Coordinates of C-alpha atoms in Angstrom, one line a residue:
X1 CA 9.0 -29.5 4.3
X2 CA 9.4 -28.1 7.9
X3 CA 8.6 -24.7 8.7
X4 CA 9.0 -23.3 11.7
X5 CA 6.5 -23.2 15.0
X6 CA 5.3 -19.2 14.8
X7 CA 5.2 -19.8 11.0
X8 CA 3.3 -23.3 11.4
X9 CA 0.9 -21.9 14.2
X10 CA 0.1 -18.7 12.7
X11 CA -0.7 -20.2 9.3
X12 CA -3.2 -22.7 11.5
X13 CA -5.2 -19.3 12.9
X14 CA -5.6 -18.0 9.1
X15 CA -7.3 -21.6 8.0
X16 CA -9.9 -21.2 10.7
X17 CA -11.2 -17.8 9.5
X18 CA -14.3 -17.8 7.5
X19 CA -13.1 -14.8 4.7
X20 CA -9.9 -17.7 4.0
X21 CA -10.5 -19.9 1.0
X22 CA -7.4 -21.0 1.0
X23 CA -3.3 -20.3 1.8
X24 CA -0.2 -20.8 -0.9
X25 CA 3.2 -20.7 0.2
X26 CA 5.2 -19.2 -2.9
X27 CA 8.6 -17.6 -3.8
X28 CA 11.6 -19.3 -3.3
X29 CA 10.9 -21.7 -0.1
X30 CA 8.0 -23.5 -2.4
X31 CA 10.8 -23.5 -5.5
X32 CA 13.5 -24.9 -3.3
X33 CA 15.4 -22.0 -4.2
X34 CA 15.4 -20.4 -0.9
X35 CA 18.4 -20.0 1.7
X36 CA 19.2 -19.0 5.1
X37 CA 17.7 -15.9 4.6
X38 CA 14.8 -16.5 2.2
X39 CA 11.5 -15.2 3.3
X40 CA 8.0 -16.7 3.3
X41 CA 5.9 -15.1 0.9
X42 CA 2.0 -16.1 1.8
X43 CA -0.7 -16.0 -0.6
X44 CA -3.9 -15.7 1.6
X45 CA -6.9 -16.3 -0.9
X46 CA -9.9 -14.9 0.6
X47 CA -13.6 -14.8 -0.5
X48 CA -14.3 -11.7 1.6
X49 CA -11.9 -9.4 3.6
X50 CA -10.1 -10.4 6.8
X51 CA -10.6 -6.9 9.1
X52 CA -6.9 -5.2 10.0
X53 CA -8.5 -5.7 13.6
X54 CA -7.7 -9.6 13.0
X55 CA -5.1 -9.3 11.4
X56 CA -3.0 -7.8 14.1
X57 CA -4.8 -9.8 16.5
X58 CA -3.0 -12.7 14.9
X59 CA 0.5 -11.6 13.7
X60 CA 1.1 -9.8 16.8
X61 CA 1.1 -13.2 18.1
X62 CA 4.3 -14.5 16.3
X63 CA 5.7 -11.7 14.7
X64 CA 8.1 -9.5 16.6
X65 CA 8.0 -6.9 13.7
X66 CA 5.1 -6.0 11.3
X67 CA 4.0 -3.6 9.1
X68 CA 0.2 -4.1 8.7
X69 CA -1.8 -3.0 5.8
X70 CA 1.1 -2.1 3.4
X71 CA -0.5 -1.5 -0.1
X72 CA 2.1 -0.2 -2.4
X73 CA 1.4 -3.3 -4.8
X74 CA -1.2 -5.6 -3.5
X75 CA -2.9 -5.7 0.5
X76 CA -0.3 -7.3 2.3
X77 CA 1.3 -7.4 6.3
X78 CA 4.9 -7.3 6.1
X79 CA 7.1 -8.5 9.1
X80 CA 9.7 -10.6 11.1
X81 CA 8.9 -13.9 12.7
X82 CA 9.8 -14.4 16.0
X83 CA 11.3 -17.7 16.5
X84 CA 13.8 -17.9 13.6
X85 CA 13.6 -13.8 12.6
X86 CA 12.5 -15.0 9.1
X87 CA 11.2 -12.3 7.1
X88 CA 7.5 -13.2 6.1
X89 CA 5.1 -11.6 3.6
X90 CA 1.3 -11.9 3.8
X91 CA -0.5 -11.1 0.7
X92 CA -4.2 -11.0 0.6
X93 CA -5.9 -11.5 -2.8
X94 CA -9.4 -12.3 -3.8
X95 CA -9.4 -16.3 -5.1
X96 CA -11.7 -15.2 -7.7
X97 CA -9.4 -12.4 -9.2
X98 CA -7.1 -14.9 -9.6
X99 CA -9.0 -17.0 -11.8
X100 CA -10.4 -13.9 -13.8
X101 CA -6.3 -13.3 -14.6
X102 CA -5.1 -16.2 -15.0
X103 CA -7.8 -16.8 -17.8
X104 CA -7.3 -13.2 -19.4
X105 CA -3.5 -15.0 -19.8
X106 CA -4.3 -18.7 -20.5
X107 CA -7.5 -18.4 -22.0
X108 CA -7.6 -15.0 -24.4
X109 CA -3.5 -15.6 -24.6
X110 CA -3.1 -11.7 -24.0
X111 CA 0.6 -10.6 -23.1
X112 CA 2.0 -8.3 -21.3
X113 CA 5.2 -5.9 -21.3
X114 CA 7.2 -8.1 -18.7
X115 CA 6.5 -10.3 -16.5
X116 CA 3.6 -11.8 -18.4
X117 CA 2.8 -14.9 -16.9
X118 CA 4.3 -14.9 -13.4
X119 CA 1.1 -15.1 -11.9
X120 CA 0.5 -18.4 -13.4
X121 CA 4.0 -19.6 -12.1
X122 CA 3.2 -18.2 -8.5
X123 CA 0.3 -20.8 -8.8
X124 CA 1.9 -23.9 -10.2
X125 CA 4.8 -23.5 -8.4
X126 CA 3.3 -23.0 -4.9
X127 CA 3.0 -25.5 -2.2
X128 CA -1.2 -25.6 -0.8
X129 CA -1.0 -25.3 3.1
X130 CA -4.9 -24.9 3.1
X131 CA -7.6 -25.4 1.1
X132 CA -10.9 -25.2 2.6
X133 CA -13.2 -26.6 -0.5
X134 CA -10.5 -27.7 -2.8
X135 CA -11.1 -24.7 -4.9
X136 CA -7.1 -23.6 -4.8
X137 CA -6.4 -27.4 -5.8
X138 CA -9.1 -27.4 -8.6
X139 CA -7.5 -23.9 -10.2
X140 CA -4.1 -25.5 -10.3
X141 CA -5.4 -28.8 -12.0
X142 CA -6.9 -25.9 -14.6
X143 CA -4.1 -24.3 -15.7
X144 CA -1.7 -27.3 -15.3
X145 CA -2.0 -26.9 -19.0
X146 CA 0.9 -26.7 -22.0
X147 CA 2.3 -23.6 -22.3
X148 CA -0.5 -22.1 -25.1
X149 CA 1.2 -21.2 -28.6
X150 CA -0.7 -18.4 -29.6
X151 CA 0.5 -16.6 -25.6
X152 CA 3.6 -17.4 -27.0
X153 CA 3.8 -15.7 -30.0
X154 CA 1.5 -12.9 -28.6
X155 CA 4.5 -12.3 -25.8
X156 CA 7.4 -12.5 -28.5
X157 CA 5.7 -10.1 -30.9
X158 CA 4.8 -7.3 -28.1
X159 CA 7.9 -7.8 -26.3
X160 CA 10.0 -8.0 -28.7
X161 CA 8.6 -4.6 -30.2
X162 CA 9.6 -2.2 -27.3
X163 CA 13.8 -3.5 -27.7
X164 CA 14.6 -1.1 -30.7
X165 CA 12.1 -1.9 -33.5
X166 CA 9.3 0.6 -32.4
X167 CA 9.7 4.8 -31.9
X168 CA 8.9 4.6 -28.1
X169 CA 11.6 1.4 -28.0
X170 CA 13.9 1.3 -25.1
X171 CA 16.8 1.6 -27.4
X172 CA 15.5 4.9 -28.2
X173 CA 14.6 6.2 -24.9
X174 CA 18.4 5.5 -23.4
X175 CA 19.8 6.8 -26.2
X176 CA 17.9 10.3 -25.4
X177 CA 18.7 9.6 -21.7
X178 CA 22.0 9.8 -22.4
X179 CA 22.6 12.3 -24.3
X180 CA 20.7 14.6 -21.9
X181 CA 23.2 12.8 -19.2
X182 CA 19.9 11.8 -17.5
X183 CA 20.9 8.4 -15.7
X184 CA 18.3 8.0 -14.1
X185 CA 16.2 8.2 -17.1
X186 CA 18.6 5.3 -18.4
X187 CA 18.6 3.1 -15.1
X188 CA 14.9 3.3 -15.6
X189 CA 14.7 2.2 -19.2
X190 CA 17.4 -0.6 -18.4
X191 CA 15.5 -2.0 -15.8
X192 CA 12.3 -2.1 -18.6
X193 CA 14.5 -3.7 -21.3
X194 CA 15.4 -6.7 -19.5
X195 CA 12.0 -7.1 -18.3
X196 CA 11.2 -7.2 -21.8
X197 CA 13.7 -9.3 -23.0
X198 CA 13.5 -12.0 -19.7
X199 CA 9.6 -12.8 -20.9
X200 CA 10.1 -13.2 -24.3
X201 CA 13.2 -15.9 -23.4
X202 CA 10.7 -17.2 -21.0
X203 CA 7.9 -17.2 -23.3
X204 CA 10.6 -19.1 -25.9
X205 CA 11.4 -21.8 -23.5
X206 CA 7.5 -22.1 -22.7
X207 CA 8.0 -21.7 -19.5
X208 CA 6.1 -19.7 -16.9
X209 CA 8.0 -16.3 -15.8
X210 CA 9.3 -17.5 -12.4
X211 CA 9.6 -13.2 -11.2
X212 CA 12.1 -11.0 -10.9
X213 CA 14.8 -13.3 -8.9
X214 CA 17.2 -15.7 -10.5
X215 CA 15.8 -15.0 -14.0
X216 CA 19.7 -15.5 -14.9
X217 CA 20.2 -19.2 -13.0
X218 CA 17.0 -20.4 -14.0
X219 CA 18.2 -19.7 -17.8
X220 CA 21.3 -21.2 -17.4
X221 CA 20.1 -24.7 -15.8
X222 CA 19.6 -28.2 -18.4
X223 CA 19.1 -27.0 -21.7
X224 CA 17.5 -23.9 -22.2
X225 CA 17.1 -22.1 -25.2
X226 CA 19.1 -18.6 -24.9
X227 CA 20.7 -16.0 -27.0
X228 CA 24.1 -16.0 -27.7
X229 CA 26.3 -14.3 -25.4
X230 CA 23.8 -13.4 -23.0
X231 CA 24.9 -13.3 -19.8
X232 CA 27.7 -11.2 -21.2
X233 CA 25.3 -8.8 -23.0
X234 CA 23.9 -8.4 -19.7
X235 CA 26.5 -8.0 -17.4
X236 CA 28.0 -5.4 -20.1
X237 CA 24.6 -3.4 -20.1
X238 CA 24.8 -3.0 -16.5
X239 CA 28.3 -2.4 -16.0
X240 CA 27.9 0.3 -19.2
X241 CA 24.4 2.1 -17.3
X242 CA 26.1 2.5 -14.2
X243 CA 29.2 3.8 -15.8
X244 CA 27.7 6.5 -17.8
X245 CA 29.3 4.9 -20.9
X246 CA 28.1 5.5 -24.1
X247 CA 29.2 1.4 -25.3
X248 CA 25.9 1.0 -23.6
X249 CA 24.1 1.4 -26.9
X250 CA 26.5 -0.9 -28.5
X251 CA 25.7 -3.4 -25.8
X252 CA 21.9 -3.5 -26.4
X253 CA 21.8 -3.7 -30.1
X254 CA 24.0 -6.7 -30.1
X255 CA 22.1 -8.1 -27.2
X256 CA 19.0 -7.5 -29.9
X257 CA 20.9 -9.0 -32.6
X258 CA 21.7 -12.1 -30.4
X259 CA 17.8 -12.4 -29.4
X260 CA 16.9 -12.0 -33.0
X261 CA 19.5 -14.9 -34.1
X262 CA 17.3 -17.0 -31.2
X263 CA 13.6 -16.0 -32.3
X264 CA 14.7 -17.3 -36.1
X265 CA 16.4 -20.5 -35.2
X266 CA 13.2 -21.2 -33.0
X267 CA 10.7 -20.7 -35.2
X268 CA 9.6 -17.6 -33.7
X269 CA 10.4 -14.7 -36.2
X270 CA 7.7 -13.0 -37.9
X271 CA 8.4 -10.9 -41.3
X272 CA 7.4 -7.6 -39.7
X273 CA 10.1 -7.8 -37.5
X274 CA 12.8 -7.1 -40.2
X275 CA 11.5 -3.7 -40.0
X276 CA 14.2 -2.1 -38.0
X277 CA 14.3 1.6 -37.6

């Protein structure tokens, strides 16, 4: 893949600092999902921390923009590339964290509520532009693994809790949204219960989460295992939360019963999960 001079210079001056283990390219340009205006987004593993004195020293170079030391989620340097204006996102994470993580996932199989195994996609799927020791190479090889049954099960079954079967369910927090006429409230809880529901169709098709973009697409491509109806269910639930429209609660529970049909038909359906509220 080509990547631009800036981008292919400034990378170069990362690999020769001591603190850098090792750099991933991730997101869309390492998927080949990317387009015209796809950003890079940089994992820079490091084994100590690269000073913000270097850090501007270096992307002032090639960046005509930047936003050093943003750290609303993760360290990271957020700017614009100066030869093609690409957006680009440099993320700074200790390699060892990583490996702590991704075993807590892989290893223990504990789930999470959404999203549960994106880190291990952000690995697998990211292209190695520097590897000092071979340490990022090894820790790919690792977890280059099947996608572990009882992490399955373990996403499914917590998941799969919080869409109407449990008091503090979604279902049950919109439904109190809107009747107060609270929308953001709703928005929020929306936002949660397709979180939810994207990792346990994830989790079904044993595939790592891929993040929040183009969970949709990546569903629909080959043969994937999905609900019935479910782009529909989740075009209506938008359209319905935006809307103020009380068909919203409608919406989800047959977007439930359509995950439900899926969970039984694969396999998946445990007998506690008849108990519906």
């Amino acid at each position: 893949m080509e990547y631009g001079k800036n981008f292919t210079e400034m990378m170069k001056e990362f690999s020769m600092l001591d603190e850098v283990e090792g750099i991933l390219l991730a997101g869309s340009r390492a998927t080949h999902y990317n387009d015209k205006d796809s950003d890079y987004d940089v994992c820079i593993y490091l084994n100590k921390e690269i000073s913000l004195e270097i850090r501007k020293q270096i992307t002032d170079k090639y960046c005509s923009y930047m936003e050093l030391n943003n750290t609303f989620w993760e360290t990271e340097d957020d700017g614009m590339l100066r030869d093609d204006k690409i957006a680009i996102e440099l993320i700074y994470r200790d390699y060892r964290l990583l490996d702590t993580m991704l075993e807590r996932t892989l290893v223990r199989c504990e789930a999470d509520i959404g999203y549960s195994t994106c880190f291990w996609a952000n690995l697998l799927h990211s292209i190695i532009l520097f590897d000092k020791t071979g340490k990022l190479h090894n820790l790919k090889e690792k977890y280059r693994i099947d996608y572990p049954k009882e992490l399955k099960q373990n996403i499914i079954n917590k998941n799969y809790s919080l869409l109407k079967l449990k008091m503090p369910a979604y279902y049950y927090q919109i439904e109190k949204a809107l009747k107060r006429g609270d929308m953001v409230s709703v928005n929020h809880r929306v936002a949660a219960l397709f979180a939810s529901y994207f990792d346990i169709l994830f989790a079904v098709n044993e595939m790592p989460h891929p993040g929040e973009k183009r969970m949709l697409k990546i569903l629909q491509e080959d043969d994937k295992k999905i609900p019935m109806d479910m782009s529909e269910n989740v075009a209506n639930i938008l359209k319905f939360a935006a809307s103020h429209d009380d068909s919203l609660l409608l919406e989800i529970d047959k977007l439930v019963i359509n995950i439900s049909s899926l969970l039984k038909k694969e396999g998946v359906w445990e007998d506690w999960m008849d108990d519906q509220m």
